[in-house]
Coordinates of C-alpha atoms and ligand atoms in Angstrom, one line a residue:
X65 CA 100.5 84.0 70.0
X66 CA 102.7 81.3 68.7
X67 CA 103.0 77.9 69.5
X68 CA 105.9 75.9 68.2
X69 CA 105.6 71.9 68.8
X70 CA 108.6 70.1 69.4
X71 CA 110.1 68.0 66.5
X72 CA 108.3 64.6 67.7
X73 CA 105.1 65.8 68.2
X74 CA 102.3 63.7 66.5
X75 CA 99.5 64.6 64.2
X76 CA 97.7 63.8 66.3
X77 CA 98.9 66.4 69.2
X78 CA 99.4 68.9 66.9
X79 CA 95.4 68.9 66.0
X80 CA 94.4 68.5 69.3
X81 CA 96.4 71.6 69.9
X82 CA 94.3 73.7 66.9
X83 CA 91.4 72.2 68.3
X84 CA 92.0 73.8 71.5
X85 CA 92.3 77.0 70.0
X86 CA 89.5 77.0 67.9
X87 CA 87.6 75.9 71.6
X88 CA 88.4 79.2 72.4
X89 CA 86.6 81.3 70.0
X90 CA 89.9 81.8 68.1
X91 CA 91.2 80.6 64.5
X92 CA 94.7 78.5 64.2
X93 CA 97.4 78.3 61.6
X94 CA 99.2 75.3 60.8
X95 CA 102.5 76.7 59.8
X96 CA 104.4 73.1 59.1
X97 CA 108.2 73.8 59.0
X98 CA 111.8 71.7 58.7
X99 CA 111.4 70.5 61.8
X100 CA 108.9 70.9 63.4
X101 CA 105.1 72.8 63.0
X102 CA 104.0 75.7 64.8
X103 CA 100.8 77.0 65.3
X104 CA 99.6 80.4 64.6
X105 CA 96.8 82.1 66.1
X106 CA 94.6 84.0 62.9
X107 CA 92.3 86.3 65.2
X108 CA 93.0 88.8 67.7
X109 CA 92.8 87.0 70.9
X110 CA 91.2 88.5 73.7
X111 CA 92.9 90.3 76.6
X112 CA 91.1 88.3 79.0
X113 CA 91.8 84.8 78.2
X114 CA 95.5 85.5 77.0
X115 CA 97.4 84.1 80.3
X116 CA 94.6 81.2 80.1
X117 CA 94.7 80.2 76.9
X118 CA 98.8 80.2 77.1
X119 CA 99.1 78.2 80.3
X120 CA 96.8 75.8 79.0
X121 CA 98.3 75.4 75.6
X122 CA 101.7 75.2 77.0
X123 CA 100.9 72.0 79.3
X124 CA 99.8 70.3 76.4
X125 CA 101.2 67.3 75.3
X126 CA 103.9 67.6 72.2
X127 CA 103.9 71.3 73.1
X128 CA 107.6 72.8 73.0
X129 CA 106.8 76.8 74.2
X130 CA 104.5 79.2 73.3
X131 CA 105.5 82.8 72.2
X132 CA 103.4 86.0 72.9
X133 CA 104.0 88.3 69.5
X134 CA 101.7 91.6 70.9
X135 CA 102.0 93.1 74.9
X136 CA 100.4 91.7 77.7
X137 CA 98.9 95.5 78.4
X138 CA 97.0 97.4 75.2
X139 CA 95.8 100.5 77.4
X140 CA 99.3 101.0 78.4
X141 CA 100.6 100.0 74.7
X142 CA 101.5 102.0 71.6
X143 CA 100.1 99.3 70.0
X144 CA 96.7 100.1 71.3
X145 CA 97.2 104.1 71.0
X146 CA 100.4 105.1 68.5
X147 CA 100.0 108.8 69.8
X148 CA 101.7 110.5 72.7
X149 CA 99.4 111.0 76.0
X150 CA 99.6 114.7 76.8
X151 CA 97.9 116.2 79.0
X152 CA 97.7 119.3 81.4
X153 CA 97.6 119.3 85.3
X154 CA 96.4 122.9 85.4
X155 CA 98.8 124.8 83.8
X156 CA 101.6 122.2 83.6
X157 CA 101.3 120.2 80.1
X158 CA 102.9 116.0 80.8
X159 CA 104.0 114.8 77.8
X160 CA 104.2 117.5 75.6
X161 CA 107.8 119.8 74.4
X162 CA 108.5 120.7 77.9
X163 CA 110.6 118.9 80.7
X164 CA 108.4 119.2 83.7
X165 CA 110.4 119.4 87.2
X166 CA 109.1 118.5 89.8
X167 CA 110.9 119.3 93.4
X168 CA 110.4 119.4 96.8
X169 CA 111.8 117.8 99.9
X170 CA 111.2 114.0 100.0
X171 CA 109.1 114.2 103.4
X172 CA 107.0 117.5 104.8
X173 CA 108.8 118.1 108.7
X174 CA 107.0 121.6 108.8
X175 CA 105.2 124.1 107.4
X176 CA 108.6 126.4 107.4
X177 CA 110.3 124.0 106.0
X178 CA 108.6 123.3 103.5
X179 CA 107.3 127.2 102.2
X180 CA 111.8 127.5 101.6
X181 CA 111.9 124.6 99.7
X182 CA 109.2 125.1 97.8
X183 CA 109.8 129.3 97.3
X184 CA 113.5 128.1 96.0
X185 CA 112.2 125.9 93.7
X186 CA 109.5 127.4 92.1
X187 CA 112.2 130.6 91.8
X188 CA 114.4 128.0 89.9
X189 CA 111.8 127.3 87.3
X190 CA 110.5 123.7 89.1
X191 CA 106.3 124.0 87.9
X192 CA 105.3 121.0 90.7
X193 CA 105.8 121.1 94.0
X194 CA 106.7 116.9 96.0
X195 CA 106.6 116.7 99.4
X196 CA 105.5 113.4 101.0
X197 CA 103.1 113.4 104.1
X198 CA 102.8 109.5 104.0
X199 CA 106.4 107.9 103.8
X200 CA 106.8 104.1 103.2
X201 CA 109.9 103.9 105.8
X202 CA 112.3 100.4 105.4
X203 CA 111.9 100.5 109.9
X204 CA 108.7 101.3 111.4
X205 CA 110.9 103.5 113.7
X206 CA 111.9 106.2 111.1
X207 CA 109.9 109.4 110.7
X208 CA 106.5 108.2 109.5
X209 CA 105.7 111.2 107.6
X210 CA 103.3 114.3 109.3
X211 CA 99.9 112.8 107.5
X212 CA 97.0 114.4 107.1
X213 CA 98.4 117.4 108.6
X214 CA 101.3 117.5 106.4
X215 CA 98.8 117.4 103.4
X216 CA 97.4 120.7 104.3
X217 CA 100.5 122.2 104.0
X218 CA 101.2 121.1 101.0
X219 CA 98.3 122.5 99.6
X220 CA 98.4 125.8 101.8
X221 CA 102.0 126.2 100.1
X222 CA 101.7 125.0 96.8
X223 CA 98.2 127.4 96.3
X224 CA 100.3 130.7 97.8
X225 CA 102.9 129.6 95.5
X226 CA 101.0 128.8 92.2
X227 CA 102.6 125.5 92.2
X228 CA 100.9 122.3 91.9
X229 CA 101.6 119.1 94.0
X230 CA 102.6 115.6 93.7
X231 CA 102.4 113.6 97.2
X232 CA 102.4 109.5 97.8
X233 CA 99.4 107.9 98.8
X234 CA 100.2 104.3 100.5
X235 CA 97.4 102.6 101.6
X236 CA 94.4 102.3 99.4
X237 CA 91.9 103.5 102.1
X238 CA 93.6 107.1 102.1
X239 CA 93.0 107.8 98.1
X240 CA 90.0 109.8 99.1
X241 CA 91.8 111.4 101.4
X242 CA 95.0 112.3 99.4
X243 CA 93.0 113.3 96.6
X244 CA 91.4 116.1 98.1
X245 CA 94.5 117.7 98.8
X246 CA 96.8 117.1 95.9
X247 CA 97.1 117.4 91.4
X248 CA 98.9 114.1 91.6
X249 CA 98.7 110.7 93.3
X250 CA 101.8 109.6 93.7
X251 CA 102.3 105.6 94.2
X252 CA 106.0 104.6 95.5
X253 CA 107.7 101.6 94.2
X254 CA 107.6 99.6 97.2
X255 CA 103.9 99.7 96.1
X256 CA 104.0 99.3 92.1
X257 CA 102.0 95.9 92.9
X258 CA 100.0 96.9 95.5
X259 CA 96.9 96.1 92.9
X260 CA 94.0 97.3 95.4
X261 CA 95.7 100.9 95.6
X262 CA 96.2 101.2 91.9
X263 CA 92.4 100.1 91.3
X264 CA 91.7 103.0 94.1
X265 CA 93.9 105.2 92.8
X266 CA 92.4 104.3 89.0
X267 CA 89.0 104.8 89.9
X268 CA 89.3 108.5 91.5
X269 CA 90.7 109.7 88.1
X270 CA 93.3 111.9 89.7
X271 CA 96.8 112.3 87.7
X272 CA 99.0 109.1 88.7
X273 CA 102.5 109.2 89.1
X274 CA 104.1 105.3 89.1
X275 CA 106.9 104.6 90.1
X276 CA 109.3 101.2 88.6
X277 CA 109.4 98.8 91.7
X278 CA 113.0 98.2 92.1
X279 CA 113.1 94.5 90.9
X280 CA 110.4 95.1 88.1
X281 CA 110.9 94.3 84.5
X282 CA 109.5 97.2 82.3
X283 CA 106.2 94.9 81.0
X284 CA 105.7 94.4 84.8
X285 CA 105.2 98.1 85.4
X286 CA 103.3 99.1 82.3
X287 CA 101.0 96.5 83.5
X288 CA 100.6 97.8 86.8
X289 CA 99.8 101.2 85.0
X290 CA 97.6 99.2 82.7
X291 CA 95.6 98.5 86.5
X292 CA 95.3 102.3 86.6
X293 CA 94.1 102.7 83.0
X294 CA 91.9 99.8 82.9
X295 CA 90.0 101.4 86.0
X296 CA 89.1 104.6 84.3
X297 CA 92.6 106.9 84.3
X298 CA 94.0 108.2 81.7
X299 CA 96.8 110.4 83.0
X300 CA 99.8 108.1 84.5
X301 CA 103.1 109.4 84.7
X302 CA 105.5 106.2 84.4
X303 CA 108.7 107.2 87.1
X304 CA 112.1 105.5 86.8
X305 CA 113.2 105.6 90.0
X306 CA 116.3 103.0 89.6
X307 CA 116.8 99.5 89.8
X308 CA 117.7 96.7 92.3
X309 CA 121.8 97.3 92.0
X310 CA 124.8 95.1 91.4
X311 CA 126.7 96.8 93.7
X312 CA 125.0 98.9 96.7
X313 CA 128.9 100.5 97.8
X314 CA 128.3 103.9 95.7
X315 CA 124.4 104.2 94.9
X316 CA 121.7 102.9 96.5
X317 CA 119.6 101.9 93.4
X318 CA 120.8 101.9 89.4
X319 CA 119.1 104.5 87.3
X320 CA 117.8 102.8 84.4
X321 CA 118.6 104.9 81.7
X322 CA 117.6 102.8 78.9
X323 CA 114.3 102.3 80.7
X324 CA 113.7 105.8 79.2
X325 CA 113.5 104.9 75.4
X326 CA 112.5 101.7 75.5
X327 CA 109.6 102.8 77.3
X328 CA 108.9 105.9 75.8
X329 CA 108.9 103.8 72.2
X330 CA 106.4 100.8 74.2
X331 CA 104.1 103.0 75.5
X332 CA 102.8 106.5 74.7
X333 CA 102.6 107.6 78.3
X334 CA 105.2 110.5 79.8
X335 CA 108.1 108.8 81.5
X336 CA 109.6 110.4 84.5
X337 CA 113.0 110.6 86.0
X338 CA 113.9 110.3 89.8
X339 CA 117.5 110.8 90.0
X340 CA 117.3 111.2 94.2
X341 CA 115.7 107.8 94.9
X342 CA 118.1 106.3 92.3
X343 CA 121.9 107.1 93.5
X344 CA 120.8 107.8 96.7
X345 CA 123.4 110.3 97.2
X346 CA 122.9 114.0 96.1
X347 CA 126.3 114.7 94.7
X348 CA 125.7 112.4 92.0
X349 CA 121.7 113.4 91.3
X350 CA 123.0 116.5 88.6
X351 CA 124.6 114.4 86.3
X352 CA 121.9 111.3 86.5
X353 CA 119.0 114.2 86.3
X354 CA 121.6 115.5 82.8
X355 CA 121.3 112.4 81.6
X356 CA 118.1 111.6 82.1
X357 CA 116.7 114.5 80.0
X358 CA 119.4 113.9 77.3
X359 CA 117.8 110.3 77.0
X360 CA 114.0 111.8 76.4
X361 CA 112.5 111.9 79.8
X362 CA 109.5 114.1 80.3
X363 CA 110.0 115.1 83.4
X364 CA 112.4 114.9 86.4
X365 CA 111.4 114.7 90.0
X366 CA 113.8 115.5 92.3
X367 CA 114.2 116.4 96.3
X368 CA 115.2 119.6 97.6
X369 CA 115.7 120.5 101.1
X370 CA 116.5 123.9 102.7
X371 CA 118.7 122.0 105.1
X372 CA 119.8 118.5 104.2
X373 CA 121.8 117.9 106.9
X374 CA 118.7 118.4 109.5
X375 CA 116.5 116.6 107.2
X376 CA 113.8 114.0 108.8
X377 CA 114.0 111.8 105.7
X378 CA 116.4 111.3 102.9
X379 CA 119.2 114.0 103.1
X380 CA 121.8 112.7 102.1
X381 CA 119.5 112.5 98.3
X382 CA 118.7 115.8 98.8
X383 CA 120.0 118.7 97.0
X384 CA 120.1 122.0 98.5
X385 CA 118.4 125.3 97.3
X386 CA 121.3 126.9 95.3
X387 CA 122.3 123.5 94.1
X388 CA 118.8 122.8 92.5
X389 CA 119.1 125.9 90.9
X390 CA 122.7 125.1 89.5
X391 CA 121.3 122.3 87.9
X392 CA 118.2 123.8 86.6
X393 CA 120.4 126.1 84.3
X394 CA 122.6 123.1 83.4
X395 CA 119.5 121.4 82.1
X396 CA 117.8 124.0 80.0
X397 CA 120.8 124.0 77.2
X398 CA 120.2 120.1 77.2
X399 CA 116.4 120.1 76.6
X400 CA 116.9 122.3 73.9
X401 CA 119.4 120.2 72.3
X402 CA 117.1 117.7 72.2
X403 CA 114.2 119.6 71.0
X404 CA 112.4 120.1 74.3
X405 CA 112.1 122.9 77.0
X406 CA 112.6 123.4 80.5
X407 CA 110.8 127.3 81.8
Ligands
PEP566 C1 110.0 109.1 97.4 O1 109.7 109.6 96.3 O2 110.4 109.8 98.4 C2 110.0 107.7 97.5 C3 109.7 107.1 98.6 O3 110.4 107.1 96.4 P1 110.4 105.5 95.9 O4 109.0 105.0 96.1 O5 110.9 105.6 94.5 O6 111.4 104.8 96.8
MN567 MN1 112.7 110.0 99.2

């Protein structure tokens, strides 16, 4: 932390400033410049009483701003851990050389439905199966999602299949519920600050997938994964899902692309792609899902339906069988020429 005085602060407010500091446990720096001093912090400062100590030094008097020099999160940070996170989900490996897709239909309608989606898939090389049984609809009137129910098909398919299964959990009092029943937790970005359900979903130690609330800056989401990490998980999947758009004629969200190295060099946890959720419209998912492994994503996650024209939730996103598979061969040549794989 760094706090630079402005020109016509006194000695006086300037040592009442260190003092304050050194009040805190902590050691300051007088670093007297041209102008003006600033104030240097020599210790590591403690996680805990970094937005304190900052609010309080800033209201001080002859204080100009206070700059933060490390992140806000460490167990999200590469700071904290330089190395990759990789880890397996039974046989699917997050983070390491492979491109994990993930594919299904965005909301489970029936068992039938779902078994085609999911046989076409896993036939185009997709290793998880998505399929939502809780949806977080914009009108309480859409389809709601078939629940608990829909659950056990997921897991009825998905285990006939050899797949394993990523589904959204939206209210903190269903983790234990969702848990039972899938590899992954999925938490949508209408919830990426829903705190209580990413303590719940931290403290069950089940795979997360987090999706980037739509108006969130990057530090904003890595600290809601810190929630997650700091309750005892240590496999989150980060998932760009698109941002709050300039202009909501053509797409419904805009894919962050740079979102994708910037967080990959922040943080050492596997960042995922969801072209679907991002444009909105399923014509322009191939290229955005391209791209997105071009720029280093670890994984895609993408929906498929068997019939997007019928579908309950999100068809016009969806891509249909043979055009998942389409796209799956397109991809392959482009993880290998960036040094990763896609089975
Ligand atoms: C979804 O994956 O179907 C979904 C609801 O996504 P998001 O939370 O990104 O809108
Ligand atoms: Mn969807």
């Amino acid at each position: 932390m760094m706090i630079a005085m402005r020109a016509e602060a006194t000695l006086d407010e300037v040592k009442a400033v260190a003092q304050r500091i050194r009040d805190a446990g902590l050691t300051p720096v007088e670093l007297p410049g041209g102008e003006r001093t600033a104030i240097g912090i020599r210790s590591a400062i403690p996680v805990e009483i970094r937005d304190s100590l900052s609010a309080a030094l800033e209201t001080m008097p002859g204080v100009d701003h206070v700059t933060h020099i490390s992140r806000p999160y460490k167990l999200a940070s590469r700071e904290f851990y330089p190395r990759n996170t990789v880890f397996s989900v039974g046989p699917v490996t997050f983070g390491g050389d492979e491109v994990v897709v993930m594919a299904g239909p965005c909301a489970i309608e029936s068992e039938a439905q779902l078994r085609k989606a999911a046989e076409a898939v896993k036939q185009a090389g997709a290793k998880v199966l998505r399929g939502g049984a809780f949806k977080p609809r914009t009108s309480p009137y859409s389809f709601q999602g078939l629940g608990a129910e829909g659950l056990q098909m997921l897991r009825r398919v998905a285990d006939d299949l050899g797949l394993i299964t990523v589904t959204e959990v939206v209210d903190p009092s269903e983790v234990d519920l969702v848990v039972e029943y899938t590899d992954i937790l999925q938490i949508g970005a209408r919830n990426m600050q829903n705190f209580p359900l990413l303590i719940a979903a931290g403290e069950t130690r089940c795979p997360i997938l987090l999706k980037r609330g739509p108006s969130a800056a990057i530090d904003e989401w890595l600290l809601a994964a810190e929630y997650c990490l700091s309750r005892g998980s240590t496999q989150v999947l980060l998932c760009e899902r698109g941002t709050h758009p300039i202009d909501r004629t053509y797409t419904r969200h805009t894919l962050d692309i740079s979102a994708i190295p910037v967080t990959k060099e922040i943080s050492h946890l596997p960042v995922i792609v969801d072209p679907s959720n991002a444009t909105g419209v399923a014509r322009y998912v191939p290229a955005m899902a391209r791209a997105a492994v071009a720029a280093g994503a670890d994984g895609l996650l993408i929906e498929v339906h068997p019939d997007p024209v019928c579908a309950l939730c999100d068809g016009p996103q969806s891509l249909d069988c043979p055009t998942f598979a389409r796209l799956m061969k397109e991809l392959r040549p482009i993880a290998q020429a960036v040094g990763r794989s896609i089975e």
